[in-house]
PDB file of C-alpha atoms in Angstrom:
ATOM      1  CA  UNK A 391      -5.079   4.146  22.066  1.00  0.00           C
ATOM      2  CA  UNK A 392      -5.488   1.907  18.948  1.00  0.00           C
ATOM      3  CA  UNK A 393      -3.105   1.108  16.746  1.00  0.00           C
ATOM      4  CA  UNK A 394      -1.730   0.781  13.240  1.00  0.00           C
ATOM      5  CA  UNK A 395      -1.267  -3.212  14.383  1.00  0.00           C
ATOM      6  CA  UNK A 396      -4.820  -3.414  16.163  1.00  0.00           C
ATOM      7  CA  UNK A 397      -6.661  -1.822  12.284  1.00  0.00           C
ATOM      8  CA  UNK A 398      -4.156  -3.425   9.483  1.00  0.00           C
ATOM      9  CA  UNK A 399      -5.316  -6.176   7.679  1.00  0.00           C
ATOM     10  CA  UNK A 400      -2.629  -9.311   8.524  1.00  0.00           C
ATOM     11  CA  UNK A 401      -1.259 -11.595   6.144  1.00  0.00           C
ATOM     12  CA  UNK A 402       0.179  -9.231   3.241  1.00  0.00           C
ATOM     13  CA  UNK A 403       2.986 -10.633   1.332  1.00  0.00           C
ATOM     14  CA  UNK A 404       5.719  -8.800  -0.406  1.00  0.00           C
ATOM     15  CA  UNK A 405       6.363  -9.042  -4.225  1.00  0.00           C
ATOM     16  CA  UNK A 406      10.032  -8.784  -4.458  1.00  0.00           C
ATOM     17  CA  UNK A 407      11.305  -6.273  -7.242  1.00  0.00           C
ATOM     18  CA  UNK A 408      13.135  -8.733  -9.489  1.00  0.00           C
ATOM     19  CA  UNK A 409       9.547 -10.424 -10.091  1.00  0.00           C
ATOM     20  CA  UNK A 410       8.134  -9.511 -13.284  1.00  0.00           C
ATOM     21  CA  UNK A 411       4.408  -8.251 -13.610  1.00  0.00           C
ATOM     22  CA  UNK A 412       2.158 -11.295 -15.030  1.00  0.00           C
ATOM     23  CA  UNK A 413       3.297 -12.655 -11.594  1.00  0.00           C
ATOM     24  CA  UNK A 414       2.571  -9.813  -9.296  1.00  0.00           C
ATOM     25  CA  UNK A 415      -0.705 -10.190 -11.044  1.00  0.00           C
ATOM     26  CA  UNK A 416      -1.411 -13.985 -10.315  1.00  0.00           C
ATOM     27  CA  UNK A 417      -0.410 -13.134  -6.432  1.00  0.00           C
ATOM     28  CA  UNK A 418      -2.616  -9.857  -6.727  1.00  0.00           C
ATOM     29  CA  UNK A 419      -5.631 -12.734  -7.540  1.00  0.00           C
ATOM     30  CA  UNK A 420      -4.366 -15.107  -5.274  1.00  0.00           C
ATOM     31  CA  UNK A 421      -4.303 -13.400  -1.996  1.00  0.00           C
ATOM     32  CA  UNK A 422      -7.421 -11.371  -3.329  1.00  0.00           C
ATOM     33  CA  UNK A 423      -5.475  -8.243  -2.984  1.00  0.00           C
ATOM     34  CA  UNK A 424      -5.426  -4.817  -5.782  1.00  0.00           C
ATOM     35  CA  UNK A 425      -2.196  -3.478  -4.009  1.00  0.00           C
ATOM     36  CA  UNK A 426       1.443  -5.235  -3.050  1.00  0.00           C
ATOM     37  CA  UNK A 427       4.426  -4.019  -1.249  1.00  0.00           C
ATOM     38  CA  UNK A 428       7.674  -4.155  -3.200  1.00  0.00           C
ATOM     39  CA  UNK A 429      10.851  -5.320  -1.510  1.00  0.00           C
ATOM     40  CA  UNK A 430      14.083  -5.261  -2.615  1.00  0.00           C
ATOM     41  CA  UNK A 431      16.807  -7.896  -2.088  1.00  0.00           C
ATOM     42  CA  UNK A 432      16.928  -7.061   1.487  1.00  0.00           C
ATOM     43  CA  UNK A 433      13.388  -7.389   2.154  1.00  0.00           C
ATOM     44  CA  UNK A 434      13.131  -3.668   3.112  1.00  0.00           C
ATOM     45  CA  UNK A 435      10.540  -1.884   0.882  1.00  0.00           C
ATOM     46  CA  UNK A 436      11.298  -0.100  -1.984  1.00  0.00           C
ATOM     47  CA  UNK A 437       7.898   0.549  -3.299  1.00  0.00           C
ATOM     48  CA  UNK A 438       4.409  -0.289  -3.723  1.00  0.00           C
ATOM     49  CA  UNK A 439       2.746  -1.844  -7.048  1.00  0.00           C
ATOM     50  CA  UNK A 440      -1.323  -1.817  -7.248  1.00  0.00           C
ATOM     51  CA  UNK A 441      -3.333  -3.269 -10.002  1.00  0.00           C
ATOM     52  CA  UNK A 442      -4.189   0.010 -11.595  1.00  0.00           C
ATOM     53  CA  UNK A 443      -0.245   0.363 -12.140  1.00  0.00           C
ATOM     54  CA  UNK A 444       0.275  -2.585 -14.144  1.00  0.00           C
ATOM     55  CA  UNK A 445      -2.591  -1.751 -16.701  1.00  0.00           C
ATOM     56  CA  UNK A 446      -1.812   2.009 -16.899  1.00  0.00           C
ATOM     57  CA  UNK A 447       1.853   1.698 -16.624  1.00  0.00           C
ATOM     58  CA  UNK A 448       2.798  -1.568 -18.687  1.00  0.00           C
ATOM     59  CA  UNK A 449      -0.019  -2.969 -20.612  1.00  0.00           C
ATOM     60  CA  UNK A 450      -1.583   0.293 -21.884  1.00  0.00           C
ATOM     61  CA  UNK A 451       1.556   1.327 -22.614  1.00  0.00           C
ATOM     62  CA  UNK A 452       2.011  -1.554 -24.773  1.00  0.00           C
ATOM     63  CA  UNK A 453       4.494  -3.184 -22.999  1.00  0.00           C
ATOM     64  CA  UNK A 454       4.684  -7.023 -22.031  1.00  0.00           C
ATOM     65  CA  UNK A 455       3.721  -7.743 -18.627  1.00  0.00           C
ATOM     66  CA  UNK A 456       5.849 -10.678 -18.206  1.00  0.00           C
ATOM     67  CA  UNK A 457       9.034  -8.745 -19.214  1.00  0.00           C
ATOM     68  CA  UNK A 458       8.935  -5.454 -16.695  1.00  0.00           C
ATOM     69  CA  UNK A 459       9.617  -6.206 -13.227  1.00  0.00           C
ATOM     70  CA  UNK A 460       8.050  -4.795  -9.879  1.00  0.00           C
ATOM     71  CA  UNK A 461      11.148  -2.577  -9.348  1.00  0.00           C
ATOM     72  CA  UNK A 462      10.875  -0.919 -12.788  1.00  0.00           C
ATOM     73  CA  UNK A 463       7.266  -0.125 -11.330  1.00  0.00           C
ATOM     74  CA  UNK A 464       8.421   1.390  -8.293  1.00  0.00           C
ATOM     75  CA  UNK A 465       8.136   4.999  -8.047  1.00  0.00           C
ATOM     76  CA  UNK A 466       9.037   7.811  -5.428  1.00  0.00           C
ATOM     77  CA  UNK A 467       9.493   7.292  -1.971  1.00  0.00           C
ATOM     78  CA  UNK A 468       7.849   4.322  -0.156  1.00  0.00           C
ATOM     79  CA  UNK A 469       5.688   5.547   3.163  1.00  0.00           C
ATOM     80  CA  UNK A 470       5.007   2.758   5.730  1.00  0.00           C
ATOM     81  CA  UNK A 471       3.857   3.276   9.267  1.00  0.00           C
ATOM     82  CA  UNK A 472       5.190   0.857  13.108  1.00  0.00           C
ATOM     83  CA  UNK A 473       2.736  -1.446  14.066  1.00  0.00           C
ATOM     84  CA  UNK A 474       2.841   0.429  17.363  1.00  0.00           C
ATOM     85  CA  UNK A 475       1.870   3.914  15.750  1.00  0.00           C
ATOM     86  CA  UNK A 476      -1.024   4.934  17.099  1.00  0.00           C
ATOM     87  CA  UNK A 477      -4.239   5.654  14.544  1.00  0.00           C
ATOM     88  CA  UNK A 478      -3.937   9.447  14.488  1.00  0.00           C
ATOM     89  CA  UNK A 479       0.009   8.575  12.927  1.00  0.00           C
ATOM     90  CA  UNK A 480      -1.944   6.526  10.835  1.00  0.00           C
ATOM     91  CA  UNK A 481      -4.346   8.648   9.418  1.00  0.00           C
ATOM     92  CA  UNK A 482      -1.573  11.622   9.361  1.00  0.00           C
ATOM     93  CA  UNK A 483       0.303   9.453   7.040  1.00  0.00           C
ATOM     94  CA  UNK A 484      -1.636   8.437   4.871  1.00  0.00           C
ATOM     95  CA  UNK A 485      -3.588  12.345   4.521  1.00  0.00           C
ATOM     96  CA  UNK A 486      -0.590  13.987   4.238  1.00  0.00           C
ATOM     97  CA  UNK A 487       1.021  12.080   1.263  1.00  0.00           C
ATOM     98  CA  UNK A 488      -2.692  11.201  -0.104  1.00  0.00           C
ATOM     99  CA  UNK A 489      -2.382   7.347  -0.220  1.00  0.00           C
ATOM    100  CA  UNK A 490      -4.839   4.575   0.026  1.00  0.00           C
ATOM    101  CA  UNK A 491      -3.003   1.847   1.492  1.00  0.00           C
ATOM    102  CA  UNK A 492      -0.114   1.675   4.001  1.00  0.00           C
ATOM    103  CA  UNK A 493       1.876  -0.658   4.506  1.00  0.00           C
ATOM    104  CA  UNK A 494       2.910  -1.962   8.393  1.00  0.00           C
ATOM    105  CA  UNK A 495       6.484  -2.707   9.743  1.00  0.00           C
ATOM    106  CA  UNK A 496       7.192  -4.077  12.962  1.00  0.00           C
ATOM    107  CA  UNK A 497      10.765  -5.184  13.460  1.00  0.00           C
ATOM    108  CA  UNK A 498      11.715  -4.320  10.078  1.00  0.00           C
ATOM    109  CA  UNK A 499       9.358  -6.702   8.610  1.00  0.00           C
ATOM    110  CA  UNK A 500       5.984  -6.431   6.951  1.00  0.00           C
ATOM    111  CA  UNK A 501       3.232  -7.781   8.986  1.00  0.00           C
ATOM    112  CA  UNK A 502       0.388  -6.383   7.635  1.00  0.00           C
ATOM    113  CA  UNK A 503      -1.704  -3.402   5.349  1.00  0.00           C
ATOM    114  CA  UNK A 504      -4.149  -1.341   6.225  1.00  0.00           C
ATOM    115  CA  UNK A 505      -6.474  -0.004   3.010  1.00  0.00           C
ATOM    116  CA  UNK A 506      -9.572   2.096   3.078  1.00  0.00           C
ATOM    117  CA  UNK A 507     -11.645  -0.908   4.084  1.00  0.00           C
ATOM    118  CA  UNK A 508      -9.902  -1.231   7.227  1.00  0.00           C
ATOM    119  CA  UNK A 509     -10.284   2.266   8.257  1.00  0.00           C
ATOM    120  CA  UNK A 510     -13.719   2.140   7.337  1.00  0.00           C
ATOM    121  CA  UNK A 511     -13.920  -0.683   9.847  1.00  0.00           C
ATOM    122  CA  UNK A 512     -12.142   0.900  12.677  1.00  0.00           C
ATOM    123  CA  UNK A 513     -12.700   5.055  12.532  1.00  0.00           C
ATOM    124  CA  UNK A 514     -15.349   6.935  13.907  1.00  0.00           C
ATOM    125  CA  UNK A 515     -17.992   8.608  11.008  1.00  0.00           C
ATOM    126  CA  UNK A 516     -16.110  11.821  11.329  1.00  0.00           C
ATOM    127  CA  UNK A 517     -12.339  10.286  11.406  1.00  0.00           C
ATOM    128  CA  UNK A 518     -13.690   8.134   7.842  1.00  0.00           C
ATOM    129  CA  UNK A 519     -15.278  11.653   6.455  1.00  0.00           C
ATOM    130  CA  UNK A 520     -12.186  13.671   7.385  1.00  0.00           C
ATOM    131  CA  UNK A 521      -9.530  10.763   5.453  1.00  0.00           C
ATOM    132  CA  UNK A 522     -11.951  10.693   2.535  1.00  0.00           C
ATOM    133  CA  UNK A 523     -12.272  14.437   1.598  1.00  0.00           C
ATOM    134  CA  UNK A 524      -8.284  14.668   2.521  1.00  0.00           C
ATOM    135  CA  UNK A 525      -7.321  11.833   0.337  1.00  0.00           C
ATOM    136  CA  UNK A 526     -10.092  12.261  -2.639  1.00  0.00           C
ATOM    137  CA  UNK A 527     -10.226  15.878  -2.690  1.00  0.00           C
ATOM    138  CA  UNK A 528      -6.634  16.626  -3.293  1.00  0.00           C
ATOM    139  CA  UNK A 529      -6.431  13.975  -5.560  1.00  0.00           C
ATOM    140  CA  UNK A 530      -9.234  15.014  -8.037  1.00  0.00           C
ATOM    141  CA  UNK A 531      -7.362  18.513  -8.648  1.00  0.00           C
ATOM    142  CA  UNK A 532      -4.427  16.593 -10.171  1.00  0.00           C
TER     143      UNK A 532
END
C-alpha cells in the first residue's frame, strides 16, 4: 500500500491568514512553490491560496496586494488528506472535489503537499489518465 506520506512532496510551509499577499507572494518564489496552505491562529488550516488567486482575485481586481490578507483569500471548505491515507484516499479526494494540490496532516500538523507532479511521479499510466480527465474534464464545463 503506498501512501499519501510515501507521494507528498515534504517541506511545505504554511502562510498564516493574518499575512498579507505581496508576502505570500515572496514565500510562493522562495520555496519555488504556485500554491500555499493557509492556517489560522491555531495552525489548523483554513484554506489554501495559489498564485493564480492573488492575480485574479486581488491585483486584477485592482486591489493592493500588500493590503488583503491570506484569510480574506480563503474560500470554501479546506480538503486535506492523513499522511497514512493510502493513494486510492488520495486520488478519491482530490477527484471528487476536483483539486490540484492536497495538502498532508499527520498529527494535526502539515508535513507535506502532494500536486500533480507528484502523482505524475508515483501513479501508474492509467491511475495519472483517470485523475487527469476527472480533474480537467469537470473543470472545463464550468
Amino acid at each position: 500500500m503506498t501512501t499519501a506520506g510515501e507521494i507528498m512532496h515534504r517541506g511545505a510551509q504554511w502562510i498564516p491568514a493574518h499575512e498579507t499577499l505581496d508576502r505570500a507572494a515572496q514565500l510562493m518564489r522562495e520555496l519555488n512553490v504556485g500554491a500555499l496552505p493557509i492556517s489560522d491562529e491555531n495552525e489548523r488550516l483554513c484554506g489554501i491560496l495559489t498564485d493564480r488567486d492573488i492575480v485574479v482575485g486581488c491585483v486584477a481586481m485592482g486591489h493592493d496586494p500588500a493590503r488583503v490578507t491570506a484569510g480574506e483569500m480563503a474560500q470554501g471548505t479546506p480538503r486535506w488528506i492523513d499522511s497514512g491515507a493510502d493513494v486510492r484516499e488520495v486520488l478519491q479526494e482530490m477527484k471528487g472535489h476536483q483539486i490540484r494540490r492536497l495538502p498532508v496532516i499527520e498529527n494535526k500538523r502539515l508535513v507535506g503537499m502532494i500536486s500533480e507532479a507528484d502523482l505524475a511521479q508515483h501513479l501508474t499510466e492509467e491511475q495519472l489518465a483517470d485523475w487527469v480527465e476527472s480533474v480537467y474534464a469537470k473543470s472545463e464545463r464550468r
